[in-house]
C-alpha cells in the first residue's frame, strides 16, 4: 500500500476564483463572509411576488448580451485575471441547469440561442475562451456536482491521467428552479438559517468558481506554489429517497469515511467542517447525525456559507472549496450567517462569528437530489 | 490499467426494450422511443414507476434490464455499485413538461413531482433505491460524438477502486419541436454492468479497458462509438 501511494501524484490547488452574491471576486466574498453579511435579498430578476418566499442571493450587475444567457457574463467575471493555464490542461465543469435562462426564453417564445441550452454550449464557450484543446466534460450530480467534479479532477491527476485540470462550477438563479423549490415548500421566506433551531428551508443563490488543480510535480517544475491540496474524496448514494436525505445519514457517513480512507487520516485529524448546511430541517439534521457517527461528540468547528451566498446548486461545492482554501490559509472558519439558536442534538461548534481552525485538514461536504453525498478533505499548507 | 468485464447489457431504443443475453443485434439511433410500461420493467406493482416522466422511465428501465441481464436484479443488502451515464440533452423532455406547469398560471401551479425529476441524475437515484446501489451516481455531459463518456468514466472509477461494480451507459431523448435544432444522435437509454476483471468469475461480453489516449477498447480493439461497442459485445465469441 505504501509503495502504491508513493507512486501516486499529490494533487495541489494552485489558483482559485469565485463570483457570488456577496461580490465579484473571492477577496470580496471572503471579507464579507467574515463580517457575517448575507447577499440574500429580494429577487429582481423575475417577478417573485406570486411565491411565498421572494429572496435569493443574486449577482449584482449581470447583463445579458444579445439575448444570450447570463451565465456568460458570470463566467467572464469569474475568469477575468485568472492565472494562465498550463499547456494540456483539462477542463471539468459542474452545473445542474447551465443556461436555464435561455431555455426559459425559448419556451416563452422569446429569442435565444438554442445552441447554448445543452451543456455543450457553455463547455464550448469555456474551451474557446481559455484556449483549451480539451472540449471538457460536465459533471451533473445535483447539488454535489462540483464536489464530484473536484474529486474527479483530483483522481485524474493522482492517477496520472492529467497533469492539470481546471474545474469551473456555475449555476444561475432562475424562475424555473425557484418555482420548483417553492412547489416543494423548501424555501425559507425569512432567508435560510443553517443549523438553527428555527430553520425553515433553503435560499437559492447563484455563482461560480474556478479551481486550477495540478500535480505537485508539474507545479514544482513551473515554480507555482500550491495554495493547498486535495487529499481525500469519496461519494456514495444513500439509496433511500430521491428528494429527501436518509435520516440516518448512511450515504454521507460512507462518503466521509471513504474520503478519510483516501487521505489516510482518522477522525481526530479533521480540524473543521464546511457542511452542506442548506437550512432545511431534514438536511441539517441528517448532516449532524452523520458527522456525529463519524466524529463522535468532539465539538469540531462547523459552518455553512449558504446563509450568506444562498444555495448555488451545482456551483456550491466549488465555491466552498475556494472559500475553504482561504479558511485553511487564514486558519479561520467564516461565520454561519443566519444562525442564531443551536438546533437540537447538534454537538458541533456552529457560530455566527468566525472560529479558529486548529489544524490543517478541513472536511467539505455536499448532498443532493437522487440520494448523492460527496466529501472532500482539503489540506492547508503547514505553518 | 486493469480491464473490466461487461457482465450485462440492457437498453430501451426505438426498437423497444432489450438485453444482451436475449439479443444478437443492436442499434441505437435517433428514432422515437416506444412507451415503456411498468410491466416491461418490474413484474410486481411499483409505487414509483408510473409517476415518472419518460426520461426517467427509459433510464430506470435500461438500468433494470442491464442488472437482470447480469443476474443482479435481486438483492437483499445494499451494494457498492455506482452509476454513470453520458448524455447530450439530459432531461430536456422533463424540463419542458415541468416548465409547462409553470408558464400557464404564471408560476402558480408548478408540479413538485415533475420538478423533482428535472435533474438528469434523478433516475439514477430511483435506480439506486430500487436496486440498493450505494456507489457514486452522476451524469456526464460529454460533447463527444461517440456517446462513450459514461463508459470511459466508469472504467476509470473501477480502476481507481471507487467501487466494485459500475453501471455505465448513455441516455438521451429527443426534445422535438419544443426546442428546435437539438437532435441527439443516440436516442434511448443503454447501460452495461461493468465489474473489475480480477473480481469477475464470468467472461460476460468481453473485457473493456482504456487506451493511453483515453479511447475505449473492447478486447484490445479501440471502439469508435456506442453502437460499435454494443455490437462487439454481442458478437463476443466467449460470451457467457
XYZ file of C-alpha atoms in Angstrom:
623
model
C 0.000 0.000 0.000
C 2.777 2.409 0.959
C 4.574 1.584 -2.260
C 1.375 2.181 -4.250
C 0.756 5.527 -2.552
C 4.314 6.619 -3.251
C 3.678 6.273 -6.971
C 0.526 8.427 -6.886
C 0.687 12.126 -7.611
C -0.037 14.719 -4.946
C -2.916 16.991 -6.005
C -2.453 20.728 -5.458
C -4.868 23.597 -5.872
C -2.805 26.424 -7.318
C -5.387 29.102 -8.155
C -8.938 29.891 -7.081
C -11.606 32.374 -8.101
C -15.213 32.852 -7.107
C -18.130 35.083 -8.016
C -21.041 35.124 -5.582
C -23.899 37.303 -4.487
C -21.501 38.788 -1.947
C -19.062 40.063 -4.519
C -17.425 39.868 -7.936
C -14.278 38.153 -6.632
C -13.080 35.817 -3.908
C -11.452 38.609 -1.858
C -14.739 40.500 -1.543
C -16.710 37.325 -0.842
C -14.206 36.294 1.846
C -14.191 39.720 3.515
C -17.981 39.902 3.624
C -18.271 36.285 4.792
C -16.004 37.075 7.738
C -18.145 40.115 8.521
C -21.183 37.830 8.755
C -23.015 39.564 5.888
C -25.614 37.969 3.652
C -26.414 38.532 -0.027
C -29.888 37.004 0.323
C -32.308 39.771 -0.610
C -35.453 40.380 -2.684
C -35.224 38.969 -6.198
C -35.303 41.415 -9.096
C -34.593 39.029 -11.964
C -38.197 37.859 -12.291
C -41.463 38.618 -10.573
C -41.326 36.534 -7.400
C -44.412 38.194 -5.961
C -46.531 35.101 -6.528
C -44.288 32.881 -4.388
C -44.317 32.710 -0.569
C -40.525 33.177 -0.435
C -39.152 36.039 -2.543
C -35.465 36.144 -1.684
C -32.305 34.753 -3.221
C -28.625 35.596 -3.404
C -28.042 37.031 -6.872
C -25.103 38.709 -8.545
C -25.374 42.453 -8.993
C -24.904 43.851 -12.476
C -25.009 40.710 -14.622
C -26.195 41.827 -18.031
C -27.175 39.667 -20.954
C -25.598 40.459 -24.321
C -27.675 39.841 -27.417
C -30.213 37.655 -25.623
C -27.525 35.221 -24.545
C -27.530 33.572 -21.132
C -26.411 35.433 -18.018
C -24.074 32.517 -17.464
C -21.594 34.010 -19.931
C -21.096 37.390 -18.185
C -20.858 35.416 -14.917
C -18.075 33.308 -16.409
C -16.367 36.389 -17.893
C -16.320 37.936 -14.441
C -15.058 34.700 -12.909
C -12.190 34.233 -15.344
C -11.125 37.873 -15.536
C -7.488 37.911 -14.410
C -7.383 34.176 -13.664
C -3.961 32.536 -13.737
C -2.723 31.298 -17.122
C -3.420 27.628 -17.716
C -0.605 25.175 -18.378
C -0.475 23.515 -21.805
C -2.569 20.351 -21.942
C -4.796 21.496 -19.089
C -8.057 19.517 -18.973
C -11.490 21.049 -18.343
C -14.122 19.662 -15.976
C -17.206 21.747 -15.280
C -20.108 21.383 -12.901
C -23.556 22.802 -13.443
C -27.041 21.478 -12.843
C -29.031 23.703 -15.189
C -26.441 25.598 -17.288
C -28.104 28.248 -19.481
C -31.525 27.717 -17.937
C -32.446 31.362 -18.630
C -32.050 30.706 -22.359
C -34.303 27.656 -22.007
C -36.900 29.880 -20.305
C -36.684 32.490 -23.056
C -37.097 29.944 -25.830
C -40.070 28.318 -24.090
C -41.684 31.737 -23.669
C -41.316 32.327 -27.414
C -38.563 34.941 -26.979
C -35.310 34.948 -28.895
C -32.406 32.943 -27.519
C -29.515 30.941 -28.871
C -30.784 27.357 -28.733
C -27.225 26.025 -29.060
C -26.499 27.349 -25.545
C -29.174 25.163 -23.924
C -27.320 21.830 -23.863
C -24.307 21.998 -21.540
C -22.118 21.602 -24.618
C -22.895 25.313 -25.204
C -21.090 26.719 -22.147
C -18.444 23.975 -22.436
C -17.554 25.097 -25.970
C -17.574 28.745 -24.855
C -15.183 27.981 -21.996
C -12.809 25.903 -24.112
C -12.658 28.692 -26.675
C -12.315 31.499 -24.090
C -9.498 29.643 -22.330
C -7.771 28.396 -25.489
C -8.041 24.775 -24.401
C -7.741 21.841 -26.775
C -9.805 19.697 -24.404
C -13.534 20.165 -25.129
C -14.164 19.272 -21.484
C -16.906 17.361 -19.737
C -19.589 18.497 -17.328
C -20.459 16.584 -14.193
C -24.062 16.730 -13.072
C -24.821 15.166 -9.744
C -27.399 17.589 -8.411
C -26.116 19.742 -5.545
C -22.983 17.605 -5.213
C -21.980 18.267 -8.852
C -18.930 20.392 -8.186
C -17.777 18.286 -5.244
C -17.751 15.281 -7.542
C -16.101 17.349 -10.290
C -13.272 18.285 -7.899
C -12.985 14.636 -6.813
C -12.855 13.561 -10.452
C -10.183 16.113 -11.262
C -8.164 15.011 -8.234
C -8.397 11.359 -9.270
C -7.354 12.222 -12.828
C -4.253 13.997 -11.533
C -3.433 11.460 -8.849
C -3.608 8.571 -11.322
C -1.523 10.414 -13.912
C -4.342 10.719 -16.465
C -3.909 14.510 -16.327
C -1.200 16.919 -15.174
C -3.529 19.837 -14.655
C -7.303 20.251 -14.578
C -9.365 23.423 -14.449
C -12.636 22.899 -12.602
C -15.297 25.503 -13.373
C -18.560 25.453 -11.405
C -21.605 27.578 -12.217
C -25.342 27.958 -11.771
C -27.861 30.795 -12.049
C -30.889 31.889 -10.081
C -33.881 31.253 -12.363
C -37.646 31.136 -12.070
C -37.529 27.538 -13.332
C -35.604 26.374 -10.269
C -37.133 28.886 -7.851
C -40.699 27.813 -8.705
C -39.731 24.172 -8.239
C -38.216 24.572 -4.797
C -41.182 26.760 -3.916
C -43.564 23.970 -5.008
C -41.659 21.593 -2.722
C -42.141 24.147 0.098
C -38.383 24.081 0.564
C -37.692 27.851 0.568
C -37.454 29.832 3.815
C -39.282 33.175 3.338
C -37.058 34.669 6.052
C -33.800 33.574 4.406
C -32.013 30.359 5.221
C -30.724 29.660 8.740
C -28.346 26.693 8.609
C -28.167 24.531 11.739
C -30.521 26.890 13.565
C -33.297 25.585 15.798
C -35.833 27.602 13.742
C -34.505 26.772 10.291
C -37.261 26.503 7.752
C -35.795 25.865 4.326
C -33.117 26.952 1.928
C -32.463 30.139 -0.035
C -31.304 29.861 -3.612
C -28.161 31.549 -4.842
C -26.088 31.892 -7.975
C -22.386 31.959 -8.516
C -19.326 30.380 -9.982
C -15.927 29.116 -9.002
C -12.750 28.282 -10.870
C -10.163 25.970 -9.330
C -6.868 25.205 -11.034
C -5.580 21.846 -9.847
C -2.289 20.258 -10.813
C 0.158 17.600 -9.779
C 2.783 18.720 -7.282
C 5.431 17.637 -9.756
C 4.050 19.874 -12.500
C 3.607 22.784 -10.099
C 7.187 22.424 -8.845
C 8.511 22.280 -12.383
C 6.707 25.506 -13.222
C 7.595 27.200 -9.952
C 3.911 27.544 -8.995
C 3.227 27.422 -5.266
C 0.195 25.422 -4.120
C -2.490 27.122 -2.053
C -3.336 23.760 -0.529
C -4.100 20.238 -1.606
C -6.974 17.816 -2.118
C -6.003 14.724 -0.155
C -9.251 12.784 0.139
C -12.518 12.325 -1.671
C -15.467 9.998 -1.559
C -19.028 9.723 -2.835
C -21.936 7.458 -2.009
C -25.610 7.182 -2.724
C -27.836 6.635 0.287
C -30.341 4.685 -1.871
C -33.218 5.881 0.295
C -35.252 8.705 -1.252
C -34.977 10.869 -4.355
C -35.558 14.298 -2.794
C -35.086 13.726 0.943
C -31.902 12.743 2.759
C -31.606 9.424 4.601
C -32.456 10.227 8.209
C -29.555 8.113 9.484
C -27.039 9.852 7.212
C -25.830 6.497 5.836
C -24.715 7.908 2.476
C -22.853 10.854 3.944
C -21.193 8.645 6.555
C -19.958 6.369 3.790
C -18.734 9.302 1.657
C -16.817 10.870 4.574
C -15.257 7.548 5.578
C -14.168 6.909 2.003
C -12.606 10.381 1.868
C -10.748 9.849 5.147
C -9.509 6.446 3.989
C -8.278 8.018 0.779
C -6.461 10.707 2.785
C -5.086 8.095 5.193
C -6.238 10.148 8.163
C -8.534 9.472 11.084
C -11.496 11.389 12.567
C -9.235 13.243 15.019
C -7.305 14.820 12.147
C -10.282 16.828 10.897
C -9.962 20.357 12.283
C -13.059 21.927 10.727
C -16.124 21.066 8.676
C -17.677 23.152 5.940
C -21.037 21.418 5.791
C -23.638 21.458 3.021
C -25.922 23.197 5.556
C -28.846 24.144 3.334
C -31.053 25.213 6.224
C -33.754 22.640 5.531
C -34.974 20.747 8.584
C -34.013 17.331 7.268
C -30.701 18.116 5.574
C -29.119 19.763 8.592
C -30.395 17.084 10.960
C -29.043 14.379 8.646
C -25.629 16.038 8.479
C -25.430 16.450 12.241
C -26.327 12.771 12.678
C -23.772 11.652 10.098
C -20.943 13.791 11.468
C -21.618 12.598 14.998
C -21.482 8.994 13.769
C -18.056 9.644 12.253
C -16.502 12.124 14.709
C -18.313 11.394 17.958
C -19.139 14.226 20.330
C -15.968 16.269 19.669
C -17.175 19.863 19.122
C -15.428 20.411 15.790
C -15.882 23.928 14.357
C -18.549 23.581 11.668
C -20.110 26.121 9.332
C -22.278 26.624 6.296
C -21.905 29.622 3.988
C -25.354 29.175 2.427
C -26.873 31.689 4.835
C -24.563 34.239 3.187
C -24.494 33.296 -0.513
C -27.528 31.031 -0.796
C -27.552 27.528 -2.202
C -25.751 27.833 -5.514
C -26.672 24.255 -6.559
C -24.078 22.837 -8.935
C -21.633 25.608 -8.046
C -21.943 25.150 -4.289
C -19.140 22.673 -3.673
C -16.695 24.546 -5.913
C -17.332 27.909 -4.280
C -16.987 26.215 -0.918
C -13.603 24.756 -1.883
C -12.390 28.227 -2.945
C -13.542 29.619 0.412
C -12.137 26.587 2.267
C -8.705 27.296 0.821
C -8.901 30.787 2.368
C -10.113 29.252 5.631
C -7.112 26.948 5.770
C -4.657 29.689 4.799
C -6.032 32.054 7.470
C -6.872 29.239 9.932
C -10.309 30.848 10.220
C -13.742 29.349 9.570
C -16.232 32.035 8.465
C -19.428 32.589 10.461
C -22.662 30.792 9.658
C -24.859 33.711 8.579
C -28.473 33.253 9.620
C -27.540 31.074 12.578
C -28.957 32.178 15.923
C -30.016 29.389 18.251
C -28.350 25.967 18.034
C -30.513 23.143 16.676
C -31.365 20.209 18.908
C -28.817 17.447 19.383
C -26.024 19.139 17.414
C -22.724 18.628 19.199
C -20.676 20.650 16.733
C -19.500 24.207 17.156
C -21.655 26.362 14.849
C -21.205 30.093 15.441
C -22.459 33.396 13.988
C -18.863 34.659 14.177
C -15.503 33.424 12.828
C -13.900 30.409 14.516
C -10.233 29.468 14.789
C -9.142 26.297 12.964
C -6.614 24.328 14.969
C -5.257 22.022 12.286
C -4.591 21.584 8.590
C -7.379 19.238 7.419
C -10.829 20.548 6.536
C -13.807 18.412 5.506
C -16.177 19.851 2.906
C -19.393 18.001 2.054
C -22.416 18.274 -0.217
C -25.534 16.186 -0.725
C -28.221 16.320 -3.364
C -31.385 15.059 -5.029
C -31.096 11.486 -6.162
C -29.526 10.456 -2.847
C -25.979 11.534 -3.683
C -23.474 12.513 -0.978
C -19.908 13.655 -1.589
C -16.991 14.615 0.622
C -13.612 16.266 0.091
C -10.725 16.535 2.514
C -8.614 19.617 1.892
C -5.223 20.200 3.405
C -3.733 23.604 4.077
C -0.072 24.412 3.823
C 1.639 23.869 7.168
C 2.924 26.838 9.156
C -4.945 -0.360 -16.432
C -6.870 -3.482 -15.344
C -9.767 -4.288 -17.632
C -13.429 -4.587 -16.708
C -15.793 -7.373 -17.676
C -19.114 -6.488 -19.276
C -21.393 -8.618 -17.108
C -24.727 -7.494 -18.525
C -26.298 -5.097 -21.020
C -29.781 -3.587 -21.096
C -31.444 -0.946 -23.238
C -34.524 0.846 -24.441
C -34.204 2.106 -28.009
C -36.521 2.898 -30.905
C -36.782 -0.868 -31.407
C -38.047 -1.298 -27.860
C -36.518 -2.833 -24.743
C -33.758 -5.417 -24.937
C -30.898 -7.075 -23.120
C -27.633 -8.636 -24.118
C -28.329 -12.294 -23.412
C -31.508 -12.218 -25.483
C -30.177 -10.312 -28.471
C -27.849 -10.720 -31.428
C -28.381 -7.283 -32.944
C -28.406 -3.763 -31.592
C -28.965 -0.290 -32.931
C -29.431 2.969 -31.086
C -30.477 5.731 -33.481
C -32.486 8.922 -33.430
C -35.881 7.235 -33.875
C -38.767 7.757 -31.424
C -38.910 5.623 -28.284
C -41.990 3.457 -27.755
C -43.687 3.763 -24.361
C -42.109 1.778 -21.521
C -44.610 0.332 -19.074
C -44.168 -0.853 -15.520
C -44.877 -4.432 -16.591
C -41.958 -4.284 -19.039
C -39.631 -3.496 -16.155
C -40.992 -4.733 -12.836
C -43.096 -7.890 -12.522
C -44.628 -6.630 -9.281
C -46.589 -3.397 -8.770
C -44.218 -0.468 -8.320
C -45.225 2.682 -6.482
C -42.813 4.978 -8.285
C -42.567 3.903 -11.916
C -45.957 5.112 -13.101
C -45.320 8.620 -11.771
C -42.017 9.058 -13.551
C -41.654 11.110 -16.745
C -40.469 9.312 -19.862
C -36.771 10.218 -19.478
C -36.652 8.683 -16.008
C -38.644 5.623 -17.114
C -36.308 4.949 -20.019
C -33.224 5.344 -17.831
C -34.566 3.255 -14.970
C -35.750 0.554 -17.380
C -32.345 0.341 -19.082
C -30.620 0.013 -15.683
C -33.130 -2.686 -14.648
C -32.606 -4.660 -17.865
C -28.811 -4.459 -17.536
C -28.938 -5.726 -13.955
C -31.351 -8.504 -14.963
C -29.025 -9.470 -17.791
C -26.165 -9.717 -15.295
C -28.317 -11.686 -12.836
C -28.080 -8.836 -10.343
C -31.644 -7.528 -10.236
C -32.496 -9.302 -6.982
C -30.826 -8.058 -3.803
C -31.033 -8.253 -0.043
C -28.320 -5.902 1.177
C -27.163 -2.659 -0.412
C -24.250 -2.985 -2.823
C -21.201 -0.883 -3.619
C -22.199 -0.185 -7.203
C -22.140 3.215 -8.882
C -23.921 4.539 -11.956
C -22.658 6.963 -14.578
C -24.279 7.881 -17.870
C -23.351 10.261 -20.616
C -25.935 12.487 -22.247
C -26.175 15.321 -24.770
C -29.525 16.799 -23.815
C -30.127 15.430 -20.328
C -33.733 15.578 -19.205
C -34.899 18.326 -21.597
C -38.156 16.486 -22.147
C -38.895 16.587 -18.418
C -37.758 20.217 -18.195
C -40.240 21.114 -20.942
C -43.008 19.165 -19.231
C -42.278 20.817 -15.882
C -41.939 24.339 -17.272
C -45.299 23.940 -18.990
C -46.775 23.699 -15.481
C -45.044 26.955 -14.532
C -45.991 29.005 -17.596
C -49.805 28.887 -17.899
C -50.605 30.018 -14.385
C -47.755 32.480 -14.022
C -45.892 30.263 -11.620
C -48.961 29.363 -9.618
C -49.148 25.636 -10.199
C -45.692 24.208 -10.796
C -45.650 20.436 -10.306
C -43.418 19.330 -7.405
C -43.401 15.775 -8.739
C -42.139 16.850 -12.150
C -39.667 19.326 -10.646
C -38.077 16.545 -8.626
C -37.264 14.863 -11.969
C -35.734 17.938 -13.645
C -32.209 16.850 -12.881
C -30.792 14.287 -15.288
C -29.499 12.346 -12.285
C -32.857 11.763 -10.617
C -33.458 8.436 -12.314
C -30.078 7.304 -11.009
C -31.477 7.908 -7.533
C -34.567 5.877 -8.439
C -32.321 3.057 -9.643
C -30.178 3.259 -6.502
C -33.296 2.893 -4.360
C -34.879 0.100 -6.433
C -31.689 -1.956 -6.584
C -29.777 -0.948 -3.431
C -26.815 0.689 -5.171
C -24.580 2.843 -2.962
C -21.693 3.874 -5.196
C -21.208 7.302 -6.825
C -24.020 8.318 -9.185
C -23.638 11.064 -11.750
C -24.324 12.179 -15.285
C -21.623 13.393 -17.631
C -22.455 15.874 -20.364
C -19.900 14.937 -22.946
C -19.779 16.881 -26.224
C -18.005 13.931 -27.891
C -19.798 12.177 -30.739
C -19.111 8.637 -29.548
C -21.561 8.596 -26.568
C -18.922 6.679 -24.611
C -18.217 9.319 -21.944
C -20.100 7.373 -19.286
C -18.334 4.116 -20.103
C -14.972 5.882 -20.058
C -15.596 7.371 -16.620
C -16.910 4.096 -15.224
C -13.763 2.301 -16.357
C -11.689 4.961 -14.634
C -13.753 4.685 -11.439
C -13.280 0.917 -11.359
C -9.553 1.187 -11.961
C -9.294 3.763 -9.161
C -11.089 1.398 -6.772
C -14.042 3.732 -6.202
C -16.467 0.795 -6.106
C -16.806 -2.890 -7.021
C -19.308 -2.540 -9.847
C -20.317 0.295 -12.159
C -23.353 0.642 -14.361
C -22.237 2.718 -17.304
C -24.206 3.980 -20.231
C -25.861 6.698 -22.209
C -29.281 8.314 -22.205
C -30.961 10.897 -24.404
C -34.451 11.688 -25.570
C -35.323 13.961 -28.460
C -36.685 17.326 -27.319
C -38.696 17.603 -30.539
C -40.132 20.871 -31.821
C -40.266 22.404 -28.308
C -36.557 23.171 -28.609
C -35.850 23.136 -32.346
C -32.454 22.196 -33.674
C -31.366 19.915 -30.827
C -31.231 16.350 -32.146
C -29.175 13.839 -30.175
C -27.765 11.102 -32.439
C -28.382 8.303 -29.924
C -31.918 8.306 -28.521
C -32.946 5.957 -25.727
C -31.149 4.503 -22.761
C -28.412 1.893 -22.564
C -26.487 0.556 -19.589
C -23.748 -2.005 -19.121
C -22.832 -3.697 -15.851
C -19.054 -3.476 -15.513
C -17.002 -5.399 -12.983
C -13.286 -5.462 -12.388
C -11.868 -8.316 -14.439
C -9.858 -9.609 -11.496
C -13.044 -9.905 -9.389
C -15.357 -11.353 -12.024
C -15.949 -15.082 -12.448
C -17.520 -14.897 -15.906
C -16.351 -13.784 -19.330
C -19.558 -11.838 -19.806
C -19.463 -9.948 -23.089
C -15.724 -9.388 -23.132
C -13.304 -7.027 -21.451
C -13.190 -3.248 -21.694
C -10.269 -1.013 -20.897
C -8.918 2.403 -21.833
C -6.066 3.125 -24.190
C -3.353 5.574 -23.185
C -5.206 8.265 -25.109
C -8.453 7.554 -23.283
C -10.157 5.535 -26.017
C -12.491 2.679 -25.008
C -11.200 -0.744 -26.106
C -13.142 -3.998 -26.324
C -10.815 -6.969 -26.061
C -7.952 -4.723 -27.095
C -9.655 -3.157 -30.109
C -10.429 0.556 -29.958
C -14.115 1.337 -30.335
C -15.453 4.336 -32.264
C -18.919 4.678 -30.760
C -21.741 3.278 -28.682
C -23.359 1.107 -31.392
C -19.999 -0.408 -32.293
C -19.296 -1.179 -28.645
C -22.581 -2.988 -28.035
C -22.300 -4.915 -31.310
C -18.763 -6.001 -30.386
C -20.086 -7.212 -27.028
C -22.951 -9.145 -28.631
C -20.552 -10.731 -31.116
C -18.036 -11.682 -28.417
C -17.232 -15.364 -29.086
C -16.816 -16.369 -25.459
C -19.927 -14.649 -24.147
C -21.328 -16.309 -21.078
